[in-house]
Coordinates of C-alpha atoms in Angstrom, one line a residue:
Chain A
X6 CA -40.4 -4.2 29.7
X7 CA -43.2 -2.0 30.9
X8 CA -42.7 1.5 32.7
X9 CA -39.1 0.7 31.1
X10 CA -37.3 4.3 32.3
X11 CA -39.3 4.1 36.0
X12 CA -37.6 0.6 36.1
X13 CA -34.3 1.3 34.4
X14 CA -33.9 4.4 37.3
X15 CA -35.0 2.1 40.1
X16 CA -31.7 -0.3 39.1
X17 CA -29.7 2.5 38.7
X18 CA -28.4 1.7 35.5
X19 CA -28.6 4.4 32.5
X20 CA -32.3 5.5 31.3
X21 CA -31.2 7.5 28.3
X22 CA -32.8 7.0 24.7
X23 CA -30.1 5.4 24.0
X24 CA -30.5 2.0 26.5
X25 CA -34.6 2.6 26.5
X26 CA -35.5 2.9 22.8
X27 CA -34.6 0.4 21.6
X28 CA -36.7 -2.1 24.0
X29 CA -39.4 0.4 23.2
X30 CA -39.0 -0.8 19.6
X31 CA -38.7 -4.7 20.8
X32 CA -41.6 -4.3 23.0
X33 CA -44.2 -3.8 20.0
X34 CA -43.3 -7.1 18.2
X35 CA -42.9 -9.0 21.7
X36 CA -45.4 -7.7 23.7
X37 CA -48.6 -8.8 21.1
X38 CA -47.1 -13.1 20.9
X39 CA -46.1 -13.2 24.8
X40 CA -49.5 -12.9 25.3
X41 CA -50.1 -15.1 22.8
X42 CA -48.7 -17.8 25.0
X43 CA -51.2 -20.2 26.6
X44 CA -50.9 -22.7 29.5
X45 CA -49.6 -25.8 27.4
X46 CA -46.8 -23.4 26.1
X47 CA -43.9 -25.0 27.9
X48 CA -39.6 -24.2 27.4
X49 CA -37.7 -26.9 25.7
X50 CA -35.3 -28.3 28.1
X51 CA -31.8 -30.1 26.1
X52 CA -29.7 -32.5 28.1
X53 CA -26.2 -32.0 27.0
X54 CA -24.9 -34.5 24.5
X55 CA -21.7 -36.6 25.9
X56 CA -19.8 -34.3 23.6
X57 CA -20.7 -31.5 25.3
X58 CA -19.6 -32.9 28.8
Chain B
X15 CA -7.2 -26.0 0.7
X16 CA -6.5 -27.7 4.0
X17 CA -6.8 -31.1 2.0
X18 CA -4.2 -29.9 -0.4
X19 CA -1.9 -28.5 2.1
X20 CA -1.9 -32.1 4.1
X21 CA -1.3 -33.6 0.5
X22 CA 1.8 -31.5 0.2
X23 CA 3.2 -32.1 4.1
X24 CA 2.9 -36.1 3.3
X25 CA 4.8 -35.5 0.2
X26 CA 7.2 -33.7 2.1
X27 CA 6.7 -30.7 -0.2
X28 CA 6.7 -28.8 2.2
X29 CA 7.4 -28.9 6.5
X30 CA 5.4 -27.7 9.6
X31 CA 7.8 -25.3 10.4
X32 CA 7.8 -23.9 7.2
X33 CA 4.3 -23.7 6.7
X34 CA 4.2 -22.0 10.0
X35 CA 7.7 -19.5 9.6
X36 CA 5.4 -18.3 6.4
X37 CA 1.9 -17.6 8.2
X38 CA 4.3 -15.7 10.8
X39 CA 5.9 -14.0 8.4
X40 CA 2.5 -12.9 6.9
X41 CA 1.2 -11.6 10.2
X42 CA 4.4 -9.2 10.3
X43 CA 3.4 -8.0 7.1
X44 CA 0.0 -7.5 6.8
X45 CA -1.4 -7.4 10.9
X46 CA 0.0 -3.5 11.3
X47 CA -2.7 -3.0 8.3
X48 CA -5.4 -5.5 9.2
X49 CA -5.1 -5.7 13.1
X50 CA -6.6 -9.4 12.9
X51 CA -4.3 -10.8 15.5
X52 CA -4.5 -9.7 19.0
X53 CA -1.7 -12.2 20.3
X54 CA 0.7 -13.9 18.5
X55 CA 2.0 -17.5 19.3
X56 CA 4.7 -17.2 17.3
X57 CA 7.5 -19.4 19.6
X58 CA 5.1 -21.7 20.4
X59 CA 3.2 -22.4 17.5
X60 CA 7.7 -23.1 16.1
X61 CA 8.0 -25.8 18.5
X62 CA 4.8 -27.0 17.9
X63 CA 5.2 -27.1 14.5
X64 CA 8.5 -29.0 14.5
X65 CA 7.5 -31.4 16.7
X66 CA 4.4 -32.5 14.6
X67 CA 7.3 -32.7 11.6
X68 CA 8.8 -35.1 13.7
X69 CA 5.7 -37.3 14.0
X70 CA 4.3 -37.3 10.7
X71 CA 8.1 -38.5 9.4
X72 CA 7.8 -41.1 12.4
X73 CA 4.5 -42.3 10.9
X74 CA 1.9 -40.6 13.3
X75 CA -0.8 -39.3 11.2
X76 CA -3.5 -37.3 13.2
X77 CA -5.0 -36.6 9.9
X78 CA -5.8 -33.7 7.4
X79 CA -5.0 -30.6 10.5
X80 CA -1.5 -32.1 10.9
X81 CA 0.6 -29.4 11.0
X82 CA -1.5 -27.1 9.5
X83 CA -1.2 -23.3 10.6
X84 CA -5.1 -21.9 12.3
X85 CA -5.9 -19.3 14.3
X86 CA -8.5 -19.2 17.5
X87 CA -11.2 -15.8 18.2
X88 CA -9.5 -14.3 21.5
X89 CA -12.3 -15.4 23.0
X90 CA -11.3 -19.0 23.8
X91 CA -8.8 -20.2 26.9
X92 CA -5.0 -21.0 26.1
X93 CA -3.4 -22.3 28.8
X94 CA -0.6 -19.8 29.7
X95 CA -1.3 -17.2 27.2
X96 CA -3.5 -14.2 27.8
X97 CA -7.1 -14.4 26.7
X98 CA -8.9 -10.6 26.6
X99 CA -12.8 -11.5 24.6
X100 CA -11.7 -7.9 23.6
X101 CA -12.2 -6.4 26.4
X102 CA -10.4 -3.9 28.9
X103 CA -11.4 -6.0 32.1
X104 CA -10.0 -9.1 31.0
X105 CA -6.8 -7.4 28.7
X106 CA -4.6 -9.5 31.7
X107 CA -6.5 -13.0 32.1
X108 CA -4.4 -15.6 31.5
X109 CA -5.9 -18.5 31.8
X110 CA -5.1 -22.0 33.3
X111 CA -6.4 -24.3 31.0
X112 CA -7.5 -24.7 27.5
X113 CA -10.6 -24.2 25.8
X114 CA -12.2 -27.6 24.7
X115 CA -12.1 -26.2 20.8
X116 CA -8.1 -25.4 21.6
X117 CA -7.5 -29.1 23.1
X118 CA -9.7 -30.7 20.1
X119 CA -7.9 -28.6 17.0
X120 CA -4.5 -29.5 18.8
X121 CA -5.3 -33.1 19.5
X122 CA -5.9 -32.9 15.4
X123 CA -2.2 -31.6 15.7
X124 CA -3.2 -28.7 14.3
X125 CA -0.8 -25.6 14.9
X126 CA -2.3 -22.4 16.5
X127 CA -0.3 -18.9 15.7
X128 CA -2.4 -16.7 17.2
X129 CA -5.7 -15.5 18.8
X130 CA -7.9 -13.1 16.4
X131 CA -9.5 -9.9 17.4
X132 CA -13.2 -9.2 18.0
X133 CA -15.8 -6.8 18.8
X134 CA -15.5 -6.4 22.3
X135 CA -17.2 -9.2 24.6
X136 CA -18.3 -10.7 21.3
X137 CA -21.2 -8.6 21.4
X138 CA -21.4 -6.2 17.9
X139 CA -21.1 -7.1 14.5
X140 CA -18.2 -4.4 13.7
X141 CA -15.4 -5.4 15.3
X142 CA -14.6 -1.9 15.9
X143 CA -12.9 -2.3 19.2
X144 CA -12.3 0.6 21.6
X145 CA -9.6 -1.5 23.2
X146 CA -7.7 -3.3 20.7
X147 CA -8.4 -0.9 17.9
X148 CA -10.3 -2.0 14.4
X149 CA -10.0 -4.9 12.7
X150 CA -9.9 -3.8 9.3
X151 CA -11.3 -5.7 5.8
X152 CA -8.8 -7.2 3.7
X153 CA -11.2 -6.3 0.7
X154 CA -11.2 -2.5 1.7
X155 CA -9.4 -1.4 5.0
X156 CA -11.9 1.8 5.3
X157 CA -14.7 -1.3 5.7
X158 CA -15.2 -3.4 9.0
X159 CA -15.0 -7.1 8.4
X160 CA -17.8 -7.9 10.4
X161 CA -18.0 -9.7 13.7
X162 CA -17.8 -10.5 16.1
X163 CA -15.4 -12.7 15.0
X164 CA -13.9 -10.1 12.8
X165 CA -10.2 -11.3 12.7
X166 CA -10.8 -14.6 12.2
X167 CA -12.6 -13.3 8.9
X168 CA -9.5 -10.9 8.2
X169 CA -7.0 -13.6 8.8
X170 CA -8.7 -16.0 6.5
X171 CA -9.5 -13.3 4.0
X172 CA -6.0 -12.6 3.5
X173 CA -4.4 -16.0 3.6
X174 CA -2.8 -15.5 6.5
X175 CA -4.4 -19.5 7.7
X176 CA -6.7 -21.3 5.8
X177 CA -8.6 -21.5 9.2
X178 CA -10.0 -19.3 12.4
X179 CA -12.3 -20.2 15.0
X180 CA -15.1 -17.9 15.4
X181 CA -18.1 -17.9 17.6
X182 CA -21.7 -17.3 16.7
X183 CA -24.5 -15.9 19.4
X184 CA -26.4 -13.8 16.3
X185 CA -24.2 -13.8 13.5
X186 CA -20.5 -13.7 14.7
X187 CA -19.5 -16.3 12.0
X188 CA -21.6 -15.9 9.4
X189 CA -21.3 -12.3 9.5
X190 CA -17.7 -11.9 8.8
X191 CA -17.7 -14.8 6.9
X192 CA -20.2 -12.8 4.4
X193 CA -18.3 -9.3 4.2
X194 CA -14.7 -11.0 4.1
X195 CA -15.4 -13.5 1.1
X196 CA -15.2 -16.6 2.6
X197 CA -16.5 -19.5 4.0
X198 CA -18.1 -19.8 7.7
X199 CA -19.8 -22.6 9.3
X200 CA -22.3 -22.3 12.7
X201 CA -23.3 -25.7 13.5
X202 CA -26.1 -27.1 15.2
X203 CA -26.7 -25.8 18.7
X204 CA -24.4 -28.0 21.3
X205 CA -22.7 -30.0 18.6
X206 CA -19.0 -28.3 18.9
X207 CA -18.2 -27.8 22.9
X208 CA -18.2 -24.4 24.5
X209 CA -16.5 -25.2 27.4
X210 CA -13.7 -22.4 27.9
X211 CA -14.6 -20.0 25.9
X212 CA -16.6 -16.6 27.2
X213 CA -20.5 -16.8 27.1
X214 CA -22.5 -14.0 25.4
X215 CA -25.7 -16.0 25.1
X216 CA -26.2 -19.0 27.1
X217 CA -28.6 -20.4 25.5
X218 CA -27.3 -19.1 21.9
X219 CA -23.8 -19.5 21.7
X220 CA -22.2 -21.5 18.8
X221 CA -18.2 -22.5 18.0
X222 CA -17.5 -22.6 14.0
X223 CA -14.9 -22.3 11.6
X224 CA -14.3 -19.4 9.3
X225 CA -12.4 -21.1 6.2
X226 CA -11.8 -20.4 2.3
X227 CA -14.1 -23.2 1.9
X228 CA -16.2 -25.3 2.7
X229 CA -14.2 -28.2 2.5
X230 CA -12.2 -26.9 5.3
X231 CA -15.1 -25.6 7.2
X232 CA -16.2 -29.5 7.5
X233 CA -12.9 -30.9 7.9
X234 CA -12.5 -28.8 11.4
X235 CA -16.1 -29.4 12.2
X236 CA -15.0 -33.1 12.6
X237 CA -12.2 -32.1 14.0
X238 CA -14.1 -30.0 16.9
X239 CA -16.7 -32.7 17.4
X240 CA -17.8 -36.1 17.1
X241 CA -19.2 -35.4 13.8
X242 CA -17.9 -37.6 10.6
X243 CA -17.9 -36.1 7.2
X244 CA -20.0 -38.4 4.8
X245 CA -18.4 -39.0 1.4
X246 CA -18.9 -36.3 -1.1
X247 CA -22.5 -36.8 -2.7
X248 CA -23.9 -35.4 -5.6
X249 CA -26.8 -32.6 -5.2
X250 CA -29.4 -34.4 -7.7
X251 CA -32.3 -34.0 -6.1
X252 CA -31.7 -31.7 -3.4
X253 CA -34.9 -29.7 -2.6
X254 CA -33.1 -26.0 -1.8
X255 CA -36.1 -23.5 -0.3
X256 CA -36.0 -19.8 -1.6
X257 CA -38.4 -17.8 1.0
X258 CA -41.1 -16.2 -0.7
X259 CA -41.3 -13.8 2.3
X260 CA -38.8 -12.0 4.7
X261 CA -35.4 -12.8 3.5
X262 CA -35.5 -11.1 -0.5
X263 CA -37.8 -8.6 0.9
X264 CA -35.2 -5.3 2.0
X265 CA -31.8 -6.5 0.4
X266 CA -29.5 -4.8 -1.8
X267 CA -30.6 -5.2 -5.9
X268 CA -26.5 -6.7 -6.2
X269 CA -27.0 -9.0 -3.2
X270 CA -30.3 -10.7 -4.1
X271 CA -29.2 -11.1 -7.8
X272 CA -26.0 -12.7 -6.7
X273 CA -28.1 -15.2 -4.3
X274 CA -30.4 -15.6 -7.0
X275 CA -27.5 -17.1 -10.0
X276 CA -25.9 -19.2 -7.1
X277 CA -29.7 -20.7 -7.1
X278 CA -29.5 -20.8 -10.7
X279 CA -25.8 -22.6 -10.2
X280 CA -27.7 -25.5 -8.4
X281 CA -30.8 -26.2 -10.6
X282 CA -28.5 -26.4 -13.5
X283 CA -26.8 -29.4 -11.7
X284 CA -29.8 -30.9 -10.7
X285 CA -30.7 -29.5 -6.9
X286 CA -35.1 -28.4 -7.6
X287 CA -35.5 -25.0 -6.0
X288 CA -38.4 -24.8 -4.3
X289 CA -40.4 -21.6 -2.8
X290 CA -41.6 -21.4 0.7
X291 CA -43.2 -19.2 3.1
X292 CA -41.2 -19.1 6.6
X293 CA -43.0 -18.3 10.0
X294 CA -42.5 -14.3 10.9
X295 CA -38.8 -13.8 11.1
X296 CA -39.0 -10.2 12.5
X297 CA -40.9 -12.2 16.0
X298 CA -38.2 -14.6 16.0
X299 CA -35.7 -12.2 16.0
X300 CA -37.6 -10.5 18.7
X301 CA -37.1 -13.5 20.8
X302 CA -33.5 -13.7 20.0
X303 CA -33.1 -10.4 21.2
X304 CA -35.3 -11.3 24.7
X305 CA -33.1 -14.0 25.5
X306 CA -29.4 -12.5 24.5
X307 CA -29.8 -9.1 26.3
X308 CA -30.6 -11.0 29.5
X309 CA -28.2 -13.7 29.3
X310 CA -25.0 -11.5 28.0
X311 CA -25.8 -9.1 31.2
X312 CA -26.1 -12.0 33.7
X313 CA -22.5 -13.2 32.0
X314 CA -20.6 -9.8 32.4
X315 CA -22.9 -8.9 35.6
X316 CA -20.1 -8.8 38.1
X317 CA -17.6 -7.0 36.1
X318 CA -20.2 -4.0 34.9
X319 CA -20.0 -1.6 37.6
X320 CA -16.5 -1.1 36.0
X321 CA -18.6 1.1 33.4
X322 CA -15.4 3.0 32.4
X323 CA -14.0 0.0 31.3
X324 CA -16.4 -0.7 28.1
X325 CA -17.3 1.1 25.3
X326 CA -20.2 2.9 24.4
X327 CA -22.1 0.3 22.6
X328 CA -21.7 -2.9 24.1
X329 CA -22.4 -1.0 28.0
X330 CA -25.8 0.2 26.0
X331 CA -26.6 -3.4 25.8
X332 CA -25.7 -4.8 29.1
X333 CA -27.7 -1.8 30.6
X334 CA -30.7 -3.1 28.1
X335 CA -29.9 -6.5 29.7
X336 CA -30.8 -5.4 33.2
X337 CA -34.2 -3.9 31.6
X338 CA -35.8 -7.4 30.3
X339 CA -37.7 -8.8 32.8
X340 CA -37.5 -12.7 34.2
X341 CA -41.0 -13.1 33.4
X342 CA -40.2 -12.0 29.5
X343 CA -37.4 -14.1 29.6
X344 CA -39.3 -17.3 30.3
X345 CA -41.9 -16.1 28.0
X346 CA -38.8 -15.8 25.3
X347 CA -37.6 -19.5 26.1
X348 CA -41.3 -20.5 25.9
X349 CA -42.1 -18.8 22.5
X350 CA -38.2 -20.6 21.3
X351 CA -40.0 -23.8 21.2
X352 CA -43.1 -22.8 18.9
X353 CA -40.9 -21.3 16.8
X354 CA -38.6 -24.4 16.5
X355 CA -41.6 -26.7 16.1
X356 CA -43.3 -24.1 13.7
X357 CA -39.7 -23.6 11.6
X358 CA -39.1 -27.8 12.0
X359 CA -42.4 -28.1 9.6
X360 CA -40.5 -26.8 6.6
X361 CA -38.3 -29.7 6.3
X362 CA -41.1 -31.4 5.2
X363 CA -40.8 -29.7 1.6
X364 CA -37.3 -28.8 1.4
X365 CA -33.9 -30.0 2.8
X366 CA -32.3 -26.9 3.5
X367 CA -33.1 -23.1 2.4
X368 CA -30.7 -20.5 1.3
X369 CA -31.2 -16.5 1.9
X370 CA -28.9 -13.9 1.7
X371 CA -26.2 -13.8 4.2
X372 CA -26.2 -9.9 4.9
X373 CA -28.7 -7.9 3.1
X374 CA -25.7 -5.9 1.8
X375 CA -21.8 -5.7 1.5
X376 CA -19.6 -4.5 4.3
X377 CA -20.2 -1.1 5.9
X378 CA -17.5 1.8 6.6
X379 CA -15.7 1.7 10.1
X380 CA -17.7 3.9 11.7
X381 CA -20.9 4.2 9.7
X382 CA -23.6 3.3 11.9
X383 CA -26.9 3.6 9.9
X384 CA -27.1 2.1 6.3
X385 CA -29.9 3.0 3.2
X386 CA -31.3 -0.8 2.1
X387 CA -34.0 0.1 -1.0
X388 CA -34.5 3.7 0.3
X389 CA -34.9 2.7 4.3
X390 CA -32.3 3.6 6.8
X391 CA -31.9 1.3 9.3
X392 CA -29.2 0.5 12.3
X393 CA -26.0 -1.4 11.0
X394 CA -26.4 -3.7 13.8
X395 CA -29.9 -4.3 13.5
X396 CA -29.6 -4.7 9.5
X397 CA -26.0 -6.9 9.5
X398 CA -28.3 -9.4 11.7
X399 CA -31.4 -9.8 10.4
X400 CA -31.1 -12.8 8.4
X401 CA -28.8 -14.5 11.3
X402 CA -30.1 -13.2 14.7
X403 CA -33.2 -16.2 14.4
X404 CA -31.3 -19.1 13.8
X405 CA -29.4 -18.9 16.7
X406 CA -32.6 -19.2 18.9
X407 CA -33.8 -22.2 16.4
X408 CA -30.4 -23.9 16.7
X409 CA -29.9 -25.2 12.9
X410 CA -27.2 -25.2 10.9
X411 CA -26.2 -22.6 9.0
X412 CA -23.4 -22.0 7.1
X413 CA -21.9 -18.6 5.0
X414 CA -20.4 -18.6 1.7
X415 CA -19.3 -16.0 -0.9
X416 CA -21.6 -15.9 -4.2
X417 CA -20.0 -12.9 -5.9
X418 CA -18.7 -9.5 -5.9
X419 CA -20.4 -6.3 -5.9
X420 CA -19.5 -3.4 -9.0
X421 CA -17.4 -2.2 -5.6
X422 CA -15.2 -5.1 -5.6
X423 CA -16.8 -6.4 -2.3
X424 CA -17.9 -9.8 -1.2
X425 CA -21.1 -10.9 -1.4
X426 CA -22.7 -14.3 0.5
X427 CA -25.6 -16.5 0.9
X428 CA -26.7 -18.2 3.8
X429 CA -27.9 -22.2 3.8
X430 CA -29.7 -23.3 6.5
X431 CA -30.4 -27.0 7.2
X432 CA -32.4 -29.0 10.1
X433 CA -30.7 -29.6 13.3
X434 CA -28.0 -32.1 13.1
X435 CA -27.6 -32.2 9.5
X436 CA -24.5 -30.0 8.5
X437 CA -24.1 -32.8 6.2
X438 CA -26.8 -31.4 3.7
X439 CA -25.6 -27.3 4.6
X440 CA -22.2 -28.3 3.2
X441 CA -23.2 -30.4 0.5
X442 CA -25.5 -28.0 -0.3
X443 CA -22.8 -25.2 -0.3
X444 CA -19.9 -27.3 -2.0
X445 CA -22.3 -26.8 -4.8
X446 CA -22.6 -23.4 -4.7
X447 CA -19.0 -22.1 -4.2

């Protein structure tokens, strides 16, 4: 989410306040534990249950 | 109220049809005020209905939904009849088969009248739709009823049925549930199918009833799943968590006091109440946010250059979407699982925790910023906050009323419960309603 109006131009899709601030906002509390992550950090990856078949 | 309905069809109190001529006859009346109902089944859901009369007088039982009127978001399939998620591009889809939930609450012979409105795509807690116009609150028609599964709430609110399917990415059942008065149940992640029904989140989506109670709420779950309801069991002994932090901190005075008695409610009949500290709720909800913007764009992706098409808010979003990066994506999926292992630690000292549902009552049509104890903050942002974070951890959770506010408007708590346990959320909240 860096550079977030140089990138939202380069996709073409609207770079107003109203689309960018709000990241802006999100990118302070994100930002700070994303690089909180370390190497052992892995996603959780469900099977479905039968029931979900 | 399910139960009791089923007791009157076996006693032949009362028919199918008649329940069903009644609901129909409700919608006439009070849908040109509410707008709940997008489409209405009405033929259908007549021969429906007589035909399950004919089978419970033949002997064929399907259990406690036989012949009892619901309603379905407009957000699952029905074979045949047009399915819109509340949204211009898809106000002509009709669909060719039916949504796993439809073929489930049917095969419990239950009888649907009609699909519900919603905030466009699902996506928005108002339920303020540019294309289908505003679902209104049964409480206070100048109020939204929350969303997104906002008719579902209206329809229930008012009587109309005693049950609507509503869908849950950050909120969209509880939400409702909370500024409509009634009950709403999001189970655990992947235990009721979504297959058939439009995505929002992936990885966050949840199918739920919105009841009057929580009775009903888990006599559909087992309907909609696999899931057996246990025998009703005393709450002796119950350890209920009250978060010290986060969840009582920026809530309305009438909210928090109302949580508060319904705690009271359940130590007087023996539950133990038991503070705790969570882990940071405002990070979680930061992760929520990482992984929905993403995943609702990717879902809508090839219908978005239509941009005249959707309205204001909801295109705001999806052009959000295209601004996460994959790399903060993973990192959002990555951080899910510490925050699930970090959150799964609790239920080492309680067996579920309650929290306000909404930190306040329902909001005009329209407003868009609220004052909670002197700080303005975004509807959106505030109607989720003690909802958005679950979704990413997958529990349980289920919405029930605890009062009124000096307004006349409904009040609820939230109860939140370990991963395949909606067993202890409902016992929990069978107590407290």
């Amino acid at each position: 989410m860096k550079d977030l109006k140089k990138l939202a131009e380069a996709l073409g899709v609207n770079a107003d306040d109203r689309a960018v601030a709000p990241l802006v906002a999100l990118e302070k509390v994100f930002r700070p534990m994303a690089e909180r992550l370390g190497p052992a950090d892995d996603i959780a990856v469900v099977l479905e249950r039968e029931d979900e078949a | 109220m399910i139960a009791a309905t089923a007791r009157r069809l076996r006693a032949k109190e009362v028919s199918s049809v008649e329940l069903t001529n009644e609901c129909l006859k409700q919608i006439d009346q009070l849908n040109p005020k509410l707008n709940a109902f997008i489409t209405v089944m009405g033929d259908a859901a007549r021969l429906k209905a007589a035909a399950l009369d004919k089978e419970l007088a033949a002997g064929h039982d399907r259990g406690p939904l036989h012949g009892v009127p619901v309603a379905v978001k407009d957000l699952f399939f029905t074979k045949g009849v047009r399915t819109t998620a509340g949204a211009k591009v898809f106000s002509d889809f009709v669909p060719d088969f039916d949504a796993d939930v439809v073929i489930r609450l049917e095969a419990a012979g239950a009888v649907i009248v009609g699909k519900t409105g919603l905030h466009e795509c699902a996506y928005g807690i108002t339920s303020n739709n540019p294309h289908f116009g505003a679902v209104r609150n049964p409480h206070d028609t100048d109020r939204i009823p929350g969303g997104s599964s906002g008719g579902s709430g209206a329809a229930v609110a008012a009587g109309i049925v005693a049950m609507a399917m509503g869908t849950d990415t950050g909120g969209s059942i509880r939400i409702p549930a909370s500024f409509c008065g009634c009950a709403g149940l999001k189970p655990t992640l992947g235990r009721v199918s979504k297959k058939g029904c439009f995505p929002l989140g992936f990885t966050l989506d949840h199918m739920g009833p919105l009841a009057r109670t929580v009775d009903d709420c888990a006599i559909t779950l087992a309907a909609l799943s696999n899931w057996a309801a246990p025998k009703p069991a005393r709450i002796d002994g119950l350890r209920i968590g009250r978060p010290g932090n986060y969840f009582f901190d920026r809530v309305d005075p009438e909210v928090r006091a109302a949580v508060d008695a319904a705690l009271r409610k359940v130590e007087a009949l023996g539950a133990r109440v038991v503070p705790i500290r969570v882990p940071d709720v405002d990070e979680l909800n930061a992760v929520a946010r990482v992984l929905l913007l993403p995943e609702a764009t990717a879902a809508l992706e090839s219908h978005l250059h239509k941009r005249d098409q959707f309205g204001v808010d909801v295109l705001a979003l999806f052009d959000q979407g295209r601004l996460v990066t994959g790399t903060d994506y993973v990192q959002a999926q990555r951080l899910r699982k510490i925050f699930i292992r970090d959150f799964n630690r609790l239920w080492s000292e309680v067996d579920c925790w309650v929290t306000p549902a909404t930190p306040t009552p329902a909001p005009l049509i329209g407003q868009t910023t609220i004052a909670i104890d002197g700080v303005d903050e975004d509807v959106r942002l505030a109607t989720t906050r003690f909802m958005r974070g679950i979704n990413v951890l997958g529990f349980p959770a289920l919405s029930i009323p605890c009062g009124k506010s000096v307004a006349g408007l409904p009040l609820g708590l939230q109860i939140v419960g370990p991963a395949w346990r909606e067993d202890v959320v409902l016992r929990a909240g069978a107590a407290m309603e």
